[in-house]
Short mmCIF file of C-alpha atoms and ligand atoms in Angstrom, two decimals:
data_model
loop_
_atom_site.label_atom_id
_atom_site.label_comp_id
_atom_site.label_asym_id
_atom_site.label_seq_id
_atom_site.Cartn_x
_atom_site.Cartn_y
_atom_site.Cartn_z
CA MET U 1 101.30 115.62 93.50
CA ARG U 2 104.65 117.42 93.95
CA THR U 3 107.60 115.19 93.17
CA LEU U 4 111.40 115.34 93.72
CA ASP U 5 111.73 117.50 90.54
CA ASP U 6 109.88 120.18 92.29
CA LEU U 7 112.33 120.45 95.17
CA ASP U 8 115.71 122.08 95.55
CA VAL U 9 117.66 119.93 97.80
CA GLU U 10 121.38 120.69 97.06
CA GLY U 11 123.22 121.23 100.38
CA ARG U 12 120.05 121.17 102.30
CA ARG U 13 118.87 118.81 104.92
CA VAL U 14 115.99 116.53 103.77
CA LEU U 15 113.72 114.88 106.26
CA LEU U 16 112.93 111.65 104.38
CA ARG U 17 110.03 109.59 105.73
CA VAL U 18 110.53 105.94 104.70
CA ASP U 19 108.62 102.68 105.36
CA PHE U 20 111.21 100.51 107.17
CA ASN U 21 108.54 98.63 108.96
CA VAL U 22 110.30 95.31 108.39
CA PRO U 23 109.69 91.91 109.97
CA LEU U 24 112.32 91.00 112.70
CA GLU U 25 113.11 87.76 114.36
CA ASP U 26 115.53 87.97 117.38
CA GLY U 27 116.69 91.42 116.25
CA ARG U 28 117.41 90.28 112.77
CA ILE U 29 115.58 91.44 109.62
CA THR U 30 113.94 88.57 107.88
CA ASP U 31 112.84 90.49 104.81
CA ASP U 32 114.45 93.83 103.79
CA ALA U 33 112.21 94.41 100.74
CA ARG U 34 110.91 97.69 102.22
CA ILE U 35 114.36 98.99 102.75
CA ARG U 36 115.42 98.06 99.22
CA ALA U 37 112.30 99.71 97.87
CA ALA U 38 113.44 103.13 99.31
CA LEU U 39 116.92 103.01 97.78
CA PRO U 40 116.09 104.74 94.52
CA THR U 41 114.87 107.89 96.44
CA ILE U 42 117.72 107.73 98.97
CA GLU U 43 120.26 107.48 96.15
CA ALA U 44 118.56 110.14 94.05
CA LEU U 45 118.64 112.61 96.86
CA ARG U 46 122.21 111.82 97.81
CA GLU U 47 123.32 112.36 94.16
CA ARG U 48 121.60 115.75 94.21
CA GLY U 49 123.74 116.80 97.21
CA ALA U 50 121.03 116.39 99.94
CA ARG U 51 121.96 115.68 103.51
CA LEU U 52 119.50 112.98 104.66
CA LEU U 53 117.69 112.69 107.97
CA LEU U 54 115.53 109.53 107.71
CA ALA U 55 112.42 108.96 109.71
CA ALA U 56 110.39 105.64 110.03
CA HIS U 57 108.24 103.58 112.35
CA LEU U 58 108.64 100.04 113.44
CA GLY U 59 105.84 98.09 114.99
CA ARG U 60 103.52 99.53 117.56
CA PRO U 61 105.67 100.36 120.67
CA LYS U 62 103.90 101.36 123.85
CA ASP U 63 106.94 103.17 125.19
CA ARG U 64 110.70 103.17 124.04
CA GLU U 65 110.73 99.39 123.66
CA PRO U 66 114.36 98.51 122.75
CA GLU U 67 113.28 95.59 120.65
CA LEU U 68 111.58 98.05 118.28
CA SER U 69 114.67 100.14 117.84
CA LEU U 70 115.54 101.02 114.19
CA ARG U 71 119.22 100.11 114.76
CA PRO U 72 118.94 96.87 112.63
CA ALA U 73 117.27 98.86 109.85
CA ALA U 74 119.84 101.62 109.95
CA ASP U 75 122.67 98.93 109.80
CA ARG U 76 120.97 97.21 106.88
CA LEU U 77 120.56 100.50 104.99
CA GLY U 78 124.28 101.21 105.45
CA GLU U 79 125.09 97.73 103.96
CA LEU U 80 122.70 98.21 101.04
CA LEU U 81 124.34 101.61 100.28
CA GLY U 82 127.66 99.84 99.92
CA GLY U 83 129.05 99.98 103.50
CA VAL U 84 128.48 103.46 104.74
CA GLU U 85 127.65 104.44 108.23
CA VAL U 86 124.07 105.43 109.04
CA GLN U 87 124.13 107.36 112.24
CA LEU U 88 121.13 106.70 114.62
CA ALA U 89 119.74 109.67 116.59
CA PRO U 90 118.64 108.26 119.97
CA ASP U 91 115.99 111.07 120.40
CA LEU U 92 114.99 114.38 118.93
CA ASP U 93 117.24 116.32 121.27
CA HIS U 94 120.36 114.46 120.13
CA VAL U 95 120.35 114.50 116.38
CA PRO U 96 123.91 114.31 114.95
CA ASP U 97 124.88 116.73 112.23
CA GLY U 98 125.92 114.14 109.61
CA ASP U 99 124.99 113.63 105.88
CA LEU U 100 123.26 110.31 106.56
CA VAL U 101 121.36 110.23 109.82
CA MET U 102 118.29 108.29 110.92
CA LEU U 103 115.88 109.21 113.74
CA GLU U 104 114.89 106.43 116.19
CA ASN U 105 111.43 104.79 115.75
CA VAL U 106 109.03 107.80 115.38
CA ARG U 107 106.43 105.82 117.38
CA TYR U 108 108.66 106.25 120.48
CA GLU U 109 107.24 109.72 120.37
CA PRO U 110 103.70 109.78 122.08
CA GLY U 111 102.55 112.53 119.74
CA GLU U 112 103.37 110.71 116.51
CA THR U 113 100.12 108.72 115.85
CA LYS U 114 97.99 111.64 117.31
CA ASN U 115 99.50 113.93 114.61
CA ASP U 116 100.56 116.32 117.44
CA PRO U 117 101.31 119.75 115.95
CA GLU U 118 104.06 120.36 118.52
CA LEU U 119 105.83 117.17 117.48
CA ALA U 120 105.43 118.08 113.84
CA LYS U 121 107.19 121.39 114.56
CA ARG U 122 110.11 119.61 116.28
CA TYR U 123 110.49 117.39 113.18
CA ALA U 124 110.33 120.42 110.88
CA ALA U 125 112.91 122.27 112.97
CA LEU U 126 115.43 119.47 112.15
CA ALA U 127 115.33 119.98 108.34
CA ASP U 128 114.85 122.32 105.44
CA VAL U 129 112.82 120.07 103.11
CA TYR U 130 110.42 117.08 103.56
CA VAL U 131 110.09 114.12 101.29
CA ASN U 132 107.55 111.24 101.86
CA ASP U 133 108.45 107.88 100.42
CA ALA U 134 106.59 105.83 102.99
CA PHE U 135 103.66 104.68 100.93
CA GLY U 136 102.77 102.00 103.39
CA ALA U 137 102.12 104.64 106.00
CA ALA U 138 100.44 107.20 103.74
CA HIS U 139 96.89 106.26 104.76
CA ARG U 140 97.58 107.46 108.29
CA ALA U 141 97.68 111.15 109.33
CA HIS U 142 100.60 111.06 111.74
CA ALA U 143 103.06 113.77 112.73
CA SER U 144 105.80 112.39 110.41
CA THR U 145 103.52 111.60 107.52
CA GLU U 146 101.15 114.51 107.46
CA GLY U 147 101.77 117.16 110.13
CA VAL U 148 105.39 117.88 109.16
CA ALA U 149 104.53 117.98 105.52
CA ARG U 150 102.53 121.18 106.06
CA LEU U 151 105.45 122.90 107.60
CA LEU U 152 108.27 122.46 105.06
CA PRO U 153 108.56 122.55 101.30
CA SER U 154 107.53 118.90 100.65
CA ALA U 155 107.12 116.29 97.86
CA ALA U 156 106.62 112.63 97.19
CA GLY U 157 109.58 110.31 96.82
CA LEU U 158 110.04 108.04 93.81
CA LEU U 159 108.51 104.97 95.48
CA LEU U 160 105.39 106.76 96.73
CA GLN U 161 104.94 108.47 93.43
CA ARG U 162 105.16 105.12 91.50
CA GLU U 163 102.72 103.43 93.93
CA VAL U 164 100.14 106.24 93.62
CA GLU U 165 100.43 106.43 89.82
CA THR U 166 100.28 102.73 89.31
CA LEU U 167 97.39 102.04 91.60
CA THR U 168 95.29 104.99 90.51
CA GLY U 169 96.07 104.15 86.90
CA ILE U 170 94.54 100.75 87.15
CA LEU U 171 91.22 102.43 87.94
CA ALA U 172 91.49 105.43 85.68
CA ASP U 173 92.84 103.97 82.44
CA PRO U 174 93.56 100.23 82.55
CA ARG U 175 94.53 98.25 79.48
CA LYS U 176 91.40 95.96 78.97
CA PRO U 177 90.20 93.49 79.76
CA LEU U 178 90.83 94.41 83.44
CA VAL U 179 90.79 91.36 85.72
CA ALA U 180 90.68 91.66 89.48
CA ILE U 181 91.59 88.66 91.70
CA VAL U 182 90.28 89.15 95.26
CA GLY U 183 90.90 86.59 97.95
CA GLY U 184 92.00 86.43 101.54
CA ALA U 185 90.36 85.94 104.82
CA LYS U 186 87.37 88.36 105.14
CA VAL U 187 84.98 89.86 102.63
CA THR U 188 84.28 92.69 105.05
CA ASP U 189 87.90 93.93 104.73
CA LYS U 190 87.45 94.16 100.94
CA ILE U 191 83.96 95.23 100.22
CA GLY U 192 85.18 98.71 99.12
CA VAL U 193 87.71 97.03 96.82
CA LEU U 194 85.09 94.71 95.33
CA GLU U 195 82.71 97.65 94.81
CA ALA U 196 85.41 99.71 93.01
CA PHE U 197 86.02 96.85 90.66
CA LEU U 198 82.32 96.19 90.09
CA ASP U 199 82.24 99.55 88.32
CA ARG U 200 85.36 98.89 86.33
CA ALA U 201 86.58 95.33 85.96
CA ASP U 202 85.61 92.95 83.17
CA THR U 203 85.97 89.90 85.43
CA ILE U 204 86.36 89.57 89.14
CA LEU U 205 87.77 86.18 90.40
CA ILE U 206 86.96 85.43 94.02
CA GLY U 207 89.00 83.08 96.18
CA GLY U 208 90.18 82.45 99.73
CA ALA U 209 87.90 82.24 102.74
CA MET U 210 86.15 85.28 101.17
CA CYS U 211 84.18 82.88 98.89
CA PHE U 212 82.21 81.36 101.80
CA PRO U 213 79.90 84.33 102.57
CA PHE U 214 79.12 84.20 98.84
CA PHE U 215 78.34 80.52 98.89
CA ALA U 216 76.29 80.97 102.15
CA ALA U 217 74.32 83.74 100.35
CA GLN U 218 73.64 81.20 97.53
CA GLY U 219 72.45 78.60 100.00
CA HIS U 220 75.37 76.29 99.90
CA ASP U 221 76.66 74.41 102.98
CA VAL U 222 79.91 75.91 104.13
CA GLY U 223 80.69 73.25 106.90
CA ASP U 224 83.31 74.47 109.26
CA SER U 225 84.87 76.94 106.80
CA LEU U 226 85.94 80.37 107.89
CA CYS U 227 82.70 82.22 106.94
CA GLU U 228 82.01 85.79 108.43
CA ALA U 229 78.36 86.12 109.33
CA GLU U 230 78.57 89.92 108.77
CA GLY U 231 79.98 89.17 105.23
CA ILE U 232 76.87 87.36 103.99
CA ASP U 233 74.67 90.45 103.27
CA PRO U 234 77.46 92.42 101.51
CA ALA U 235 78.23 89.25 99.50
CA ARG U 236 74.64 89.02 98.38
CA ARG U 237 74.65 92.64 97.31
CA ILE U 238 77.80 92.14 95.38
CA LEU U 239 76.41 88.98 93.72
CA ASP U 240 73.32 90.96 92.65
CA ALA U 241 75.26 93.95 91.35
CA GLY U 242 78.10 91.87 89.88
CA GLY U 243 76.12 89.35 87.91
CA ASP U 244 78.09 87.56 85.19
CA ARG U 245 81.32 89.43 85.86
CA LEU U 246 81.88 87.74 89.15
CA GLU U 247 83.45 84.24 89.08
CA LEU U 248 83.39 82.03 92.21
CA PRO U 249 85.25 78.68 92.78
CA VAL U 250 83.71 75.58 91.31
CA ASP U 251 85.65 73.15 93.37
CA LEU U 252 87.53 73.22 96.71
CA ILE U 253 90.31 71.52 98.77
CA ALA U 254 89.14 70.89 102.33
CA GLY U 255 90.86 69.85 105.64
CA ARG U 256 89.57 68.97 109.07
CA ALA U 257 91.49 71.92 110.74
CA PHE U 258 93.71 74.87 109.86
CA ASP U 259 96.77 72.61 110.13
CA ALA U 260 99.29 71.29 107.62
CA ASP U 261 99.05 67.72 109.08
CA THR U 262 95.20 67.58 108.94
CA GLU U 263 93.30 65.06 106.76
CA ARG U 264 92.80 66.60 103.28
CA ARG U 265 90.27 65.95 100.57
CA ALA U 266 89.25 67.42 97.22
CA ILE U 267 85.57 68.43 96.84
CA ASP U 268 83.98 68.43 93.49
CA GLY U 269 81.54 71.39 93.84
CA VAL U 270 81.37 73.86 96.63
CA ASP U 271 79.26 72.28 99.34
CA VAL U 272 81.48 71.70 102.36
CA PRO U 273 80.36 68.81 104.72
CA ASP U 274 80.16 69.34 108.45
CA GLY U 275 83.45 68.66 110.13
CA TRP U 276 85.43 69.97 107.17
CA MET U 277 86.62 73.45 106.18
CA GLY U 278 87.41 74.70 102.72
CA LEU U 279 91.12 75.76 102.82
CA ASP U 280 91.99 76.18 99.14
CA VAL U 281 90.33 76.41 95.71
CA GLY U 282 90.45 73.23 93.64
CA ASP U 283 92.30 72.36 90.47
CA ASP U 284 89.46 73.17 88.04
CA THR U 285 89.03 76.59 89.63
CA ALA U 286 92.71 77.26 89.50
CA HIS U 287 92.88 76.33 85.72
CA ALA U 288 89.82 78.45 84.93
CA TYR U 289 91.25 81.38 86.78
CA ALA U 290 94.64 80.98 85.23
CA GLU U 291 93.03 81.16 81.68
CA VAL U 292 91.22 84.35 82.57
CA ILE U 293 94.43 85.91 83.92
CA ALA U 294 96.37 84.83 80.70
CA GLY U 295 93.82 86.84 78.58
CA ALA U 296 93.91 90.08 80.68
CA GLY U 297 95.21 93.37 79.59
CA THR U 298 95.57 94.35 83.25
CA VAL U 299 95.55 92.14 86.31
CA PHE U 300 95.15 93.40 89.89
CA TRP U 301 95.58 90.68 92.60
CA ASN U 302 94.89 91.08 96.26
CA GLY U 303 94.42 88.14 98.71
CA PRO U 304 95.59 84.51 98.58
CA MET U 305 93.31 81.80 97.16
CA GLY U 306 93.65 79.63 100.31
CA ALA U 307 95.65 78.98 103.32
CA PHE U 308 98.93 79.13 101.39
CA GLU U 309 101.00 79.10 104.47
CA LEU U 310 100.12 75.44 104.86
CA GLU U 311 101.80 73.49 102.03
CA PRO U 312 98.85 70.99 101.44
CA PHE U 313 96.66 74.04 100.84
CA ALA U 314 98.98 76.29 98.84
CA SER U 315 98.36 74.90 95.28
CA GLY U 316 95.52 77.20 94.32
CA THR U 317 97.47 80.35 95.37
CA ARG U 318 100.56 78.96 93.61
CA ALA U 319 98.66 78.42 90.43
CA VAL U 320 97.21 81.88 90.44
CA ALA U 321 100.62 83.35 91.38
CA GLU U 322 102.25 81.58 88.44
CA ALA U 323 99.51 82.71 86.15
CA VAL U 324 99.98 86.29 87.22
CA ALA U 325 103.73 86.02 86.77
CA ASP U 326 103.37 84.59 83.25
CA ALA U 327 100.61 86.87 82.23
CA PRO U 328 101.39 89.14 79.16
CA GLY U 329 99.20 91.96 80.53
CA THR U 330 100.12 94.57 83.21
CA THR U 331 100.27 92.93 86.61
CA VAL U 332 99.89 94.65 89.95
CA VAL U 333 99.77 92.94 93.27
CA GLY U 334 98.79 94.50 96.62
CA GLY U 335 98.42 93.15 100.13
CA GLY U 336 100.94 91.89 102.68
CA ASP U 337 99.94 88.22 102.44
CA SER U 338 99.63 88.28 98.73
CA ALA U 339 103.28 89.69 98.52
CA ALA U 340 104.35 87.04 101.00
CA ALA U 341 102.81 84.37 98.84
CA LEU U 342 104.65 85.63 95.71
CA ALA U 343 107.94 85.71 97.66
CA LYS U 344 107.30 82.19 98.90
CA PHE U 345 106.90 81.01 95.33
CA GLY U 346 109.93 82.93 94.17
CA LEU U 347 107.85 85.07 91.85
CA ALA U 348 108.02 88.46 93.42
CA ASP U 349 110.24 90.02 90.62
CA ARG U 350 107.96 88.61 87.87
CA VAL U 351 105.16 91.06 88.37
CA ASP U 352 105.09 94.67 87.02
CA HIS U 353 104.23 96.27 90.42
CA LEU U 354 104.33 94.70 93.81
CA SER U 355 102.86 97.25 96.21
CA THR U 356 104.72 97.86 99.42
CA GLY U 357 101.55 99.12 101.14
CA GLY U 358 98.82 96.75 102.43
CA GLY U 359 96.13 99.02 103.79
CA ALA U 360 97.33 102.00 101.86
CA SER U 361 97.04 100.20 98.51
CA LEU U 362 93.52 98.95 99.30
CA GLU U 363 92.34 102.45 100.33
CA LEU U 364 93.71 103.93 97.03
CA ILE U 365 91.91 101.28 94.99
CA GLU U 366 88.77 102.03 96.93
CA GLY U 367 89.10 105.54 95.65
CA LYS U 368 89.82 107.04 99.08
CA THR U 369 92.31 109.94 99.36
CA LEU U 370 95.34 109.17 101.53
CA PRO U 371 96.14 111.98 103.95
CA GLY U 372 99.93 111.44 103.46
CA VAL U 373 99.38 111.90 99.67
CA GLU U 374 96.81 114.65 99.85
CA VAL U 375 99.06 116.88 101.75
CA LEU U 376 101.74 116.65 99.04
CA SER U 377 99.19 117.71 96.39
CA SER U 378 97.49 120.85 97.79
P1 ADP V 1 96.28 90.24 102.08
O1 ADP V 1 97.28 90.43 103.23
O2 ADP V 1 97.16 89.88 100.79
O3 ADP V 1 95.39 91.42 101.84
P2 ADP V 1 94.46 88.83 103.70
O4 ADP V 1 95.15 89.31 104.89
O5 ADP V 1 93.06 89.35 103.41
O6 ADP V 1 95.41 89.03 102.38
O7 ADP V 1 94.24 87.21 103.83
C1 ADP V 1 95.36 86.40 104.06
C2 ADP V 1 95.01 85.24 104.89
O8 ADP V 1 93.81 84.57 104.48
C3 ADP V 1 96.06 84.21 105.01
O9 ADP V 1 96.57 84.16 106.31
C4 ADP V 1 95.40 82.90 104.55
O10 ADP V 1 95.76 81.77 105.38
C5 ADP V 1 93.91 83.20 104.83
N1 ADP V 1 93.01 82.39 104.13
C6 ADP V 1 92.90 82.32 102.82
N2 ADP V 1 92.01 81.41 102.35
C7 ADP V 1 91.53 80.78 103.55
C8 ADP V 1 90.63 79.77 103.89
N3 ADP V 1 89.95 79.20 102.87
N4 ADP V 1 90.38 79.48 105.16
C9 ADP V 1 91.10 80.12 106.14
N5 ADP V 1 91.94 81.10 105.92
C10 ADP V 1 92.22 81.49 104.67
MG1 MG V 2 96.91 90.36 105.37
#
């Protein structure tokens, strides 16, 4: 993969694709982690004398929806750079000639998600060089992530480079033992990830609603738990292939409904009675998982252990998050909700690598090539 060191940027205009797809509430940014994550590349390019033209997407606008303007992101970037102005180009025909300019939401352009070659040419005409630092969008072949990279001298930014090196490094050459913790809502989202770890991990710890298709396959009662019917066959296959390297919960916390105020009970064992849903792993499970995590050379965590958004069902996820934060091994976390859980518990800066890409990080772990990365490698 080509990197910043392969480019000559002095005095040239660099089209820099970033991932500024930040959460907004009433036009205010509620979490600017993604903007902060792009600062090293932005600062490195500016120090080398590049003139920056930033491009990013926000949400999924159907037309030029003003609520999905990048104005708040441009303003926040200016603040984070110490109070400089980031000019916002309203559209591709009106791009000011400054040193720090940002294009409006690239998804305002109908050709963006279709990877329209004409749109890619228009982007390319605006710059001399292309740098992609938008790891979170690298699994999509869009005009601003893939098409334009073919038309200009191009390379990966520092964030994208670190994401790719860290995540592929886990699979290629992990410090052993390698422990994967996989949770979240659906096993069908994560079959590829589980299969990748079946070949490589020493232990796979399963949590979240994902455990119920496994329990159903073993003949346990799952009650009213979230349990994907299409997940049961894949779970059975993974159980057969994974054997003793797969660990499932041994106890659960259940509620009557997905609600913080619902009646709550601890279940010793994993059979969930009718009228109850398993919403978290129990204390014995959390302790056992924490011990495995403490002994790991490398930890990869994706997917919360329970409905951590609801305080009564957050303790399993909190225990695992704390164990990951305290672990002496190399710790890598991927997935939007897993990152949100770490942030909620104040532990986001206690892991070695917190991936900014949800889908992109899972696809890399699955061993897929990402189009936005591939194009920087050929
Ligand atoms: P990530 O974004 O980290 O990849 P997922 O999107 O796969 O994670 O899963 C996160 C969601 O899974 C959370 O919203 C959480 O509430 C839900 N979840 C986890 N465990 C359970 C459970 N036992 N029952 C219902 N929902 C659950
Ligand atoms: Mg999620």
